[in-house]
mmCIF file with all atom_site columns, C-alpha atoms in Angstrom:
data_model
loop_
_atom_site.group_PDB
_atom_site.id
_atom_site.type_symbol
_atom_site.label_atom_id
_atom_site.label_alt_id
_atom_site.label_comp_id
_atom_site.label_asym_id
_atom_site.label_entity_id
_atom_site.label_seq_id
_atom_site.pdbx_PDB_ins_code
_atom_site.Cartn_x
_atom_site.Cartn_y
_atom_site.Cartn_z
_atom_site.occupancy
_atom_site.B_iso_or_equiv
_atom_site.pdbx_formal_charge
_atom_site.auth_seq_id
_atom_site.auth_comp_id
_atom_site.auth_asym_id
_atom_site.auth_atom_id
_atom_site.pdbx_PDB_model_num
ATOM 1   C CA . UNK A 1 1   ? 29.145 30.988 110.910 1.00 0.00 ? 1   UNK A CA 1
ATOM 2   C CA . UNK A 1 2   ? 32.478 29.858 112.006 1.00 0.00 ? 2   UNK A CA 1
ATOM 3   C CA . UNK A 1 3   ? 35.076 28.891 109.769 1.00 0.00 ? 3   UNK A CA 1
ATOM 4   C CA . UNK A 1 4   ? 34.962 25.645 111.281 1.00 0.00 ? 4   UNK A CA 1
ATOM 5   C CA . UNK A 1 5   ? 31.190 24.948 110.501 1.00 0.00 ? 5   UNK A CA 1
ATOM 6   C CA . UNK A 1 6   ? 31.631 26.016 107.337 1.00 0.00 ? 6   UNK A CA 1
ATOM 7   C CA . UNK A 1 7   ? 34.360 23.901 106.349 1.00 0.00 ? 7   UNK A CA 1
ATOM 8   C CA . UNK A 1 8   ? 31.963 21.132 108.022 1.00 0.00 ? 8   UNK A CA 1
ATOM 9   C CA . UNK A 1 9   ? 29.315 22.038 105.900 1.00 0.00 ? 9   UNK A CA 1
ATOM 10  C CA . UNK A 1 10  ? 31.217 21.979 102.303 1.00 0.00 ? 10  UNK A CA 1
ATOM 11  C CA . UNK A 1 11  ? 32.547 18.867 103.009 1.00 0.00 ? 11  UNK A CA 1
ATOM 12  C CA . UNK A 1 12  ? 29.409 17.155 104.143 1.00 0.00 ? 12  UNK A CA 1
ATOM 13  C CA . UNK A 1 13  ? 26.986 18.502 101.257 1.00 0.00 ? 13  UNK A CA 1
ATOM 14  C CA . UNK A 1 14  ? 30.134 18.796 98.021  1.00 0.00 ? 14  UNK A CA 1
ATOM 15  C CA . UNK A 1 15  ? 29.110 15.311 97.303  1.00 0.00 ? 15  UNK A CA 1
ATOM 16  C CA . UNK A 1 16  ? 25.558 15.700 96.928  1.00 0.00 ? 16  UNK A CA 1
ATOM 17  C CA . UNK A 1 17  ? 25.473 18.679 94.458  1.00 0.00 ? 17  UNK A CA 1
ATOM 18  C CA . UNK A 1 18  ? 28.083 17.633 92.128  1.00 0.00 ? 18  UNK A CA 1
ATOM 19  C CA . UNK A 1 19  ? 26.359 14.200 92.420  1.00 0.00 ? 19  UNK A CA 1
ATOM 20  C CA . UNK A 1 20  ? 23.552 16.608 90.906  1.00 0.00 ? 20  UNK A CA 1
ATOM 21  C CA . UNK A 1 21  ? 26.200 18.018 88.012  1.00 0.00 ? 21  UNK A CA 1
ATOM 22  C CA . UNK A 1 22  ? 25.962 21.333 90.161  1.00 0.00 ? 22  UNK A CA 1
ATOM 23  C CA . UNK A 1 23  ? 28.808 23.779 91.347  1.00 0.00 ? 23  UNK A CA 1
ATOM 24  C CA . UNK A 1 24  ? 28.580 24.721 95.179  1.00 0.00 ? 24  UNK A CA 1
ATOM 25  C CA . UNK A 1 25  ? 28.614 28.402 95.101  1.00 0.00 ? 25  UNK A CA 1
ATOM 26  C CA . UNK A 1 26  ? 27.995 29.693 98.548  1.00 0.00 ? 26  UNK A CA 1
ATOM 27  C CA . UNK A 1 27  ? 27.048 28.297 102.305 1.00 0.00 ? 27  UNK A CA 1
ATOM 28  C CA . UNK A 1 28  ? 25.441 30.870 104.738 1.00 0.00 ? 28  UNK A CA 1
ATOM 29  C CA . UNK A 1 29  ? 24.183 30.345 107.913 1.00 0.00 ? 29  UNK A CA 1
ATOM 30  C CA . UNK A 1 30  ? 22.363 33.049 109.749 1.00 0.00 ? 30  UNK A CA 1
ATOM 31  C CA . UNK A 1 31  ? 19.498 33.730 112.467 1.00 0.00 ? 31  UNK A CA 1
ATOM 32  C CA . UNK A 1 32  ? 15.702 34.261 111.895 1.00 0.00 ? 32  UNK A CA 1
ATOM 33  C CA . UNK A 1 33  ? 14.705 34.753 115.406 1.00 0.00 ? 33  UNK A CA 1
ATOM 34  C CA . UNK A 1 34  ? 15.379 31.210 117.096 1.00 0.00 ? 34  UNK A CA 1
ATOM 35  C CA . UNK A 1 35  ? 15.673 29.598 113.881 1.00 0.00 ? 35  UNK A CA 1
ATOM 36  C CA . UNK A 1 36  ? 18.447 29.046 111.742 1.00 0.00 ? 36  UNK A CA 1
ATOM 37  C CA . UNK A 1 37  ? 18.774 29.667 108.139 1.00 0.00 ? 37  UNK A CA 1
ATOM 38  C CA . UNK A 1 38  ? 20.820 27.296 106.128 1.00 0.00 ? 38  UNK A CA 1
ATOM 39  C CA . UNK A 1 39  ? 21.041 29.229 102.959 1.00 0.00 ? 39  UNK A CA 1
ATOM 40  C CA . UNK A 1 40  ? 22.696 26.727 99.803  1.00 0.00 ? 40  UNK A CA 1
ATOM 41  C CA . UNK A 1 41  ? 23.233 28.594 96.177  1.00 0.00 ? 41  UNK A CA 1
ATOM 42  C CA . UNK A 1 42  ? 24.485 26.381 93.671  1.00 0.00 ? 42  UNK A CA 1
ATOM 43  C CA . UNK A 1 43  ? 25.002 26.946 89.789  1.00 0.00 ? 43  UNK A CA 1
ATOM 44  C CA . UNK A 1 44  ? 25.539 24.851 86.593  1.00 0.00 ? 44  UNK A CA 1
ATOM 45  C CA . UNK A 1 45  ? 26.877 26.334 82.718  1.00 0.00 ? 45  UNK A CA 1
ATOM 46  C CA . UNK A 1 46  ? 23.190 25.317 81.965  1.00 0.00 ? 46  UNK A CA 1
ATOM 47  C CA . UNK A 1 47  ? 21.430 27.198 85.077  1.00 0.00 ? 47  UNK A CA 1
ATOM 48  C CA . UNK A 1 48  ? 19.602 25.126 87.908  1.00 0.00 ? 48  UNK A CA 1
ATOM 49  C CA . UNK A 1 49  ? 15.770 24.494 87.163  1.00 0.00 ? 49  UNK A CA 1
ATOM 50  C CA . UNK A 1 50  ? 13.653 24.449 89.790  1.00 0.00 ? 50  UNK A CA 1
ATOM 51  C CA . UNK A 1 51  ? 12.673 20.783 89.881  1.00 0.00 ? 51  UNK A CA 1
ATOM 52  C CA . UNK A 1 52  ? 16.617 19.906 90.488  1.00 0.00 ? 52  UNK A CA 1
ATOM 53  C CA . UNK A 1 53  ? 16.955 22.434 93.782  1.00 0.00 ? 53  UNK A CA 1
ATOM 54  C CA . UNK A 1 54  ? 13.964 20.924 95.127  1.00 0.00 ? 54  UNK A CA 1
ATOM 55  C CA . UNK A 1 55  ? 15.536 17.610 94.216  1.00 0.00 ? 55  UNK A CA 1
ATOM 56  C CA . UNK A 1 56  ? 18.832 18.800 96.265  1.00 0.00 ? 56  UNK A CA 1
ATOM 57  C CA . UNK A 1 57  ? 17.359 19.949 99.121  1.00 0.00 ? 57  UNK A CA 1
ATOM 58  C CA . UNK A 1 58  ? 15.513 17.112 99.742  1.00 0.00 ? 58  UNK A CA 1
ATOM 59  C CA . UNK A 1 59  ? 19.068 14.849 99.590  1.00 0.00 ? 59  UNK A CA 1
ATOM 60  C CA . UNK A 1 60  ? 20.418 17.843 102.123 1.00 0.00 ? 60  UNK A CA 1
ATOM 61  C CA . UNK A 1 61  ? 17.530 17.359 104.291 1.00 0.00 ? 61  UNK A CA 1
ATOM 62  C CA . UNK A 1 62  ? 18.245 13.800 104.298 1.00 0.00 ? 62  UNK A CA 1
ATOM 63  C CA . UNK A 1 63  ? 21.848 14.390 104.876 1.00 0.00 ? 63  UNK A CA 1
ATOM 64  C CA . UNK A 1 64  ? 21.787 17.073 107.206 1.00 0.00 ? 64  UNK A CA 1
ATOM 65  C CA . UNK A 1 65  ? 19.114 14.888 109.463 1.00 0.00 ? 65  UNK A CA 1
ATOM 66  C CA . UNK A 1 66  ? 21.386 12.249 109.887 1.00 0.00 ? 66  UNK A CA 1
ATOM 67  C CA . UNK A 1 67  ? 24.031 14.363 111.045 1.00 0.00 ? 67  UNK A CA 1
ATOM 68  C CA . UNK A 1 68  ? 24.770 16.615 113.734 1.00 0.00 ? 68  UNK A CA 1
ATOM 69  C CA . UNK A 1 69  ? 26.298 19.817 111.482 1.00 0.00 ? 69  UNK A CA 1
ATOM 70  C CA . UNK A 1 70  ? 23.351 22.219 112.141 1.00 0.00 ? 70  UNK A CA 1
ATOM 71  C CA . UNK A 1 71  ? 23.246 20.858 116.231 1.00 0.00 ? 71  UNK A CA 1
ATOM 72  C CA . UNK A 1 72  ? 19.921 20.427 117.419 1.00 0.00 ? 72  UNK A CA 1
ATOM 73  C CA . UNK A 1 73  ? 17.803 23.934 116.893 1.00 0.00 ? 73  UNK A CA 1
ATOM 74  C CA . UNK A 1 74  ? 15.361 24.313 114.585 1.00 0.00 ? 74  UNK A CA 1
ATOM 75  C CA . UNK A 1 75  ? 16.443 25.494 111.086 1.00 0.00 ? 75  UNK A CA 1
ATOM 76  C CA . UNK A 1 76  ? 15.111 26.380 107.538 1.00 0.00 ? 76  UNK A CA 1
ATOM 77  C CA . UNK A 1 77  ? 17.052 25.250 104.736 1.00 0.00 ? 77  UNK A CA 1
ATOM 78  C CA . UNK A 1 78  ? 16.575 27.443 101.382 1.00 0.00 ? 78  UNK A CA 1
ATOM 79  C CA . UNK A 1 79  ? 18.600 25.716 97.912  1.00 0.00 ? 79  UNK A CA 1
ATOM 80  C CA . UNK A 1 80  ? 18.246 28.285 95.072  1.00 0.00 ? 80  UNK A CA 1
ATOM 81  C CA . UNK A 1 81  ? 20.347 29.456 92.179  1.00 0.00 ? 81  UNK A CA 1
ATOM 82  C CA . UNK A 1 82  ? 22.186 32.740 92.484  1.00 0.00 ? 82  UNK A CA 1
ATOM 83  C CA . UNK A 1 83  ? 20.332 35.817 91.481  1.00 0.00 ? 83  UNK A CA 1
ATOM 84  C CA . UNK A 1 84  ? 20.589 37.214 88.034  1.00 0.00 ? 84  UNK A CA 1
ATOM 85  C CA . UNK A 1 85  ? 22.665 40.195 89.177  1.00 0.00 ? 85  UNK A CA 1
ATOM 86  C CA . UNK A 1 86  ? 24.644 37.764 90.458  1.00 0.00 ? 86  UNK A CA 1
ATOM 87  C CA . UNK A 1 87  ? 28.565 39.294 91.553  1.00 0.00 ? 87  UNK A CA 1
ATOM 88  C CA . UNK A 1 88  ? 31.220 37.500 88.965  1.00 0.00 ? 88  UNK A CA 1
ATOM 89  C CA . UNK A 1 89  ? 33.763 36.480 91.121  1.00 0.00 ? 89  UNK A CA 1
ATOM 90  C CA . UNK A 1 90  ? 35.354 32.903 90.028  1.00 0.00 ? 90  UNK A CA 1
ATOM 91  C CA . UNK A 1 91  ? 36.145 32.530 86.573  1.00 0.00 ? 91  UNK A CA 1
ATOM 92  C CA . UNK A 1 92  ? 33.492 30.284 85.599  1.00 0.00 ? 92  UNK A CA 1
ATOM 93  C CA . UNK A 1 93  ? 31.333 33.051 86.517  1.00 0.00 ? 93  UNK A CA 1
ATOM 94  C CA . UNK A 1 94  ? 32.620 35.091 83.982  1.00 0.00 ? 94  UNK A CA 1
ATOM 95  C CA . UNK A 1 95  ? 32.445 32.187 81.181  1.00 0.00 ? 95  UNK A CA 1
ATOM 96  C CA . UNK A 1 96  ? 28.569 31.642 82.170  1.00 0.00 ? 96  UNK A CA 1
ATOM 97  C CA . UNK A 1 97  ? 28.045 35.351 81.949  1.00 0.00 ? 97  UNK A CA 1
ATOM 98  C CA . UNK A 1 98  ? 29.305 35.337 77.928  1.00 0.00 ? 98  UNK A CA 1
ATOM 99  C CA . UNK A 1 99  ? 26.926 37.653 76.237  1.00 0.00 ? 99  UNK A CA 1
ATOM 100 C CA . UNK A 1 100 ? 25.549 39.086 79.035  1.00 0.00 ? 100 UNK A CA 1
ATOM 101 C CA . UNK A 1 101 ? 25.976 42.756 80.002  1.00 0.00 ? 101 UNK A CA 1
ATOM 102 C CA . UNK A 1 102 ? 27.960 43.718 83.310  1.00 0.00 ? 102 UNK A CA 1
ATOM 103 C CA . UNK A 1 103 ? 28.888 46.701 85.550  1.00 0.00 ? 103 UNK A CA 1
ATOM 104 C CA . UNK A 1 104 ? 32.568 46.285 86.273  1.00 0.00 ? 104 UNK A CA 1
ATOM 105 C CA . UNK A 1 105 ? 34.564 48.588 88.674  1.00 0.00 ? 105 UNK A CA 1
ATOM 106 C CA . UNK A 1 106 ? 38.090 48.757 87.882  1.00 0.00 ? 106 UNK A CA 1
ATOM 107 C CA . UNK A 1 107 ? 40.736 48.104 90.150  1.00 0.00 ? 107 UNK A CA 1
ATOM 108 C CA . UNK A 1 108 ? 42.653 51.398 91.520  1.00 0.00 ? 108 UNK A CA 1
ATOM 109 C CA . UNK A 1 109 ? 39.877 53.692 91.621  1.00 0.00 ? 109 UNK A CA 1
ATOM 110 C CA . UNK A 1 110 ? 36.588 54.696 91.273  1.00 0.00 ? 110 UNK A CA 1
ATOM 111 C CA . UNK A 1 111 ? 36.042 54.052 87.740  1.00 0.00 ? 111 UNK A CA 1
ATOM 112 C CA . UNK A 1 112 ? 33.036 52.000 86.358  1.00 0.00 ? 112 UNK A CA 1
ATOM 113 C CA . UNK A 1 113 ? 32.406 50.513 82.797  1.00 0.00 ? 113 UNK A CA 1
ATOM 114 C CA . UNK A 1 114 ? 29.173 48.771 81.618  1.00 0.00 ? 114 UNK A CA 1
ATOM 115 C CA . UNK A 1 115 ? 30.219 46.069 78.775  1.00 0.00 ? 115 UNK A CA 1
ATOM 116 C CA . UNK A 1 116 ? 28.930 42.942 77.140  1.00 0.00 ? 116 UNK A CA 1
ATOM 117 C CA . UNK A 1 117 ? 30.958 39.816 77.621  1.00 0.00 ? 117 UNK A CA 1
ATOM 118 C CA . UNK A 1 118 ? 32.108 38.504 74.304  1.00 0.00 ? 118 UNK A CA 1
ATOM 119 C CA . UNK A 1 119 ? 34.434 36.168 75.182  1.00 0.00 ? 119 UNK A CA 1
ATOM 120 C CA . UNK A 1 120 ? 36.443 34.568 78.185  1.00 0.00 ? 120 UNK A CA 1
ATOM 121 C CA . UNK A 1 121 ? 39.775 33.025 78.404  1.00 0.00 ? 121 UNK A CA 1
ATOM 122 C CA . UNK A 1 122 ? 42.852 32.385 81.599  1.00 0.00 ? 122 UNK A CA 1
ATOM 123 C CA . UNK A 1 123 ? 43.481 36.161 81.611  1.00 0.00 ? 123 UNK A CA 1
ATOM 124 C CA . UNK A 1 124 ? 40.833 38.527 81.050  1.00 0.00 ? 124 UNK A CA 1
ATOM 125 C CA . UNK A 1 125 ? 37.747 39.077 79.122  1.00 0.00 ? 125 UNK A CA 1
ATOM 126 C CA . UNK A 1 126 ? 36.974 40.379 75.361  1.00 0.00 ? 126 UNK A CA 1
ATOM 127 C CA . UNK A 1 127 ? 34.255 43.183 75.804  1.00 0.00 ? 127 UNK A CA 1
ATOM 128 C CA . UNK A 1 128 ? 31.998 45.107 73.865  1.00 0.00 ? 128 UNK A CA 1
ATOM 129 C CA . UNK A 1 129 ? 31.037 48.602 75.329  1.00 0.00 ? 129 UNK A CA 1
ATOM 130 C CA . UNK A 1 130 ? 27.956 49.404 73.897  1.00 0.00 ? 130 UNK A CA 1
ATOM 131 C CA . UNK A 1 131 ? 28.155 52.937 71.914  1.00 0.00 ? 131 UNK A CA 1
ATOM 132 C CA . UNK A 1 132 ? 26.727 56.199 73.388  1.00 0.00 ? 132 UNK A CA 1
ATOM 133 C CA . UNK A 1 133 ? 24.410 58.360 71.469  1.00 0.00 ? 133 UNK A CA 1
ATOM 134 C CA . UNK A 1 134 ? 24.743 57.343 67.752  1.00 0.00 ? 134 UNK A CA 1
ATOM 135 C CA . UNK A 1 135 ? 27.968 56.110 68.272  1.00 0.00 ? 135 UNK A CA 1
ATOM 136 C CA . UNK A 1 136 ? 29.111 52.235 67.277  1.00 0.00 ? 136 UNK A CA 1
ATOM 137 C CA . UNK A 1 137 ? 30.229 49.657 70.225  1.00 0.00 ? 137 UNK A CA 1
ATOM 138 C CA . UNK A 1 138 ? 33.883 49.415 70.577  1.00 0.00 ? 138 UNK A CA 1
ATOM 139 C CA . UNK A 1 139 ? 35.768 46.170 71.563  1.00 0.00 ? 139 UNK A CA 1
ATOM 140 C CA . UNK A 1 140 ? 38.402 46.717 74.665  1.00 0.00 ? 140 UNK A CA 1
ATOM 141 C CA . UNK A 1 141 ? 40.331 44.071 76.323  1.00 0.00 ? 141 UNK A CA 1
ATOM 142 C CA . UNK A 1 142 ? 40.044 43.535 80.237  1.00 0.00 ? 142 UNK A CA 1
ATOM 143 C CA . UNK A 1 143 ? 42.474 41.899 82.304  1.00 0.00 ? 143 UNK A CA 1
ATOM 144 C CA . UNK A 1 144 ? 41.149 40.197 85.470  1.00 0.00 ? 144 UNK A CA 1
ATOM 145 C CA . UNK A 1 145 ? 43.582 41.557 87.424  1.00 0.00 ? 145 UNK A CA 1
ATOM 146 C CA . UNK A 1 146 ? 42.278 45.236 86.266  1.00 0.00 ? 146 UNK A CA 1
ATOM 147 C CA . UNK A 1 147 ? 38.925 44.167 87.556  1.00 0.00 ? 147 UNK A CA 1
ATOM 148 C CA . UNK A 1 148 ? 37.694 44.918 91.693  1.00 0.00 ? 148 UNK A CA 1
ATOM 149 C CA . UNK A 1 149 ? 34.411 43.429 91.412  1.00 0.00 ? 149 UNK A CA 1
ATOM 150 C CA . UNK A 1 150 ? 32.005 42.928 88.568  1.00 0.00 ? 150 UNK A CA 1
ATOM 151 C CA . UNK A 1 151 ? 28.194 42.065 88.777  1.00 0.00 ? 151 UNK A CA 1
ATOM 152 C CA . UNK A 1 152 ? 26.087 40.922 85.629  1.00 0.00 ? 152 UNK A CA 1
ATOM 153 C CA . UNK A 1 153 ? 23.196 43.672 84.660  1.00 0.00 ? 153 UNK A CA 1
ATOM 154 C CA . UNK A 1 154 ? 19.477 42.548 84.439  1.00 0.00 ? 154 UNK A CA 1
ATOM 155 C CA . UNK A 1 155 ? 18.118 43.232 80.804  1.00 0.00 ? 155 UNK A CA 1
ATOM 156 C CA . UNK A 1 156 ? 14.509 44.043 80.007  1.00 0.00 ? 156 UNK A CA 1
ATOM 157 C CA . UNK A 1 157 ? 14.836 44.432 76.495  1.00 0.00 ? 157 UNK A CA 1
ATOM 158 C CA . UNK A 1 158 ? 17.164 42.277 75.802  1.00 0.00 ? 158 UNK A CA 1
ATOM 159 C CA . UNK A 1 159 ? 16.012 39.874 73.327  1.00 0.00 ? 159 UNK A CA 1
ATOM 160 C CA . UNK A 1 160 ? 16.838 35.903 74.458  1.00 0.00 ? 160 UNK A CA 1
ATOM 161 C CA . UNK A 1 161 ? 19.111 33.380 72.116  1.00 0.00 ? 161 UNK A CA 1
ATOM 162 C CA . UNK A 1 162 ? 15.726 31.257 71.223  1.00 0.00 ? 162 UNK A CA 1
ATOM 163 C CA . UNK A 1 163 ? 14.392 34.822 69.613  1.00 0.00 ? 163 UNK A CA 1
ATOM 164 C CA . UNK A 1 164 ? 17.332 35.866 67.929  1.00 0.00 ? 164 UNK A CA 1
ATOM 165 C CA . UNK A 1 165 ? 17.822 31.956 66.716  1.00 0.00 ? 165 UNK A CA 1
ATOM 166 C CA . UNK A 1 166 ? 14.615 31.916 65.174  1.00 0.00 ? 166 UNK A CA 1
#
């Protein structure tokens, strides 16, 4: 997708999902044979529910239909939520991700740490690295410029705030 497009794009549908109280995460455009794929992820601090991406991508239809920003071939547009091992890259990311578990690989080199987020501020992250046979977590500070890239981890047996509320 050119730059140009893209630019198009943002501008174009911005309006409509913050008019939803949603953050516009990502834009791509890419082939499926002769179809295109207009593929929108959006995000909120309270997650997206299904009911309000099929809500959005109705108003993109709309939107899209009276404009020319796709041009005139066919195309499917998908509006979803990111993933759950969603890559952290903008700091809200990080502040949506507090008390979730992530892989982080540190900047200059090849080394990795698995943590729970704690807590988020303007410069780096309180973490809690979980303790290794026996052994008790241990807190460590992380800068964000000390971070390269950092993806949440999925949790199967992790138990959910509702459960550990009750």
């Amino acid at each position: 997708m050119s730059t140009t497009q893209s630019e198009r794009l943002r501008g174009l549908l911005e309006p409509l999902v913050s008019a939803q109280q949603l953050d516009l995460e990502e834009i791509e455009v890419s082939r499926a044979g002769r179809r295109g794929v207009l593929r929108i992820i959006v995000d909120s601090d309270e997650g997206v529910e299904l009911d309000a991406c099929a809500e959005l991508s109705r108003a993109i239809s709309q939107k899209l239909d009276e404009t020319d920003a796709m041009g005139e071939g066919e195309y499917v547009l998908e509006v979803s939520s990111p993933g759950a091992d969603r890559p952290l890259t903008e700091h809200r990311h990080y502040v949506r991700a507090t008390g979730r578990l992530a892989r982080f690989h540190l900047a200059g080199g090849s080394d990795e740490l698995v943590a729970r987020i704690l807590a988020v501020d303007e410069d780096g992250l309180d973490l809690e690295v979980p303790g290794v046979k026996g052994r008790k977590p241990t807190a460590r500070r992380l800068a964000f410029d000390e971070i390269d890239r950092a993806r949440v981890e999925i949790e199967f047996n992790r138990k959910d705030k509702k459960e550990e509320e009750a």
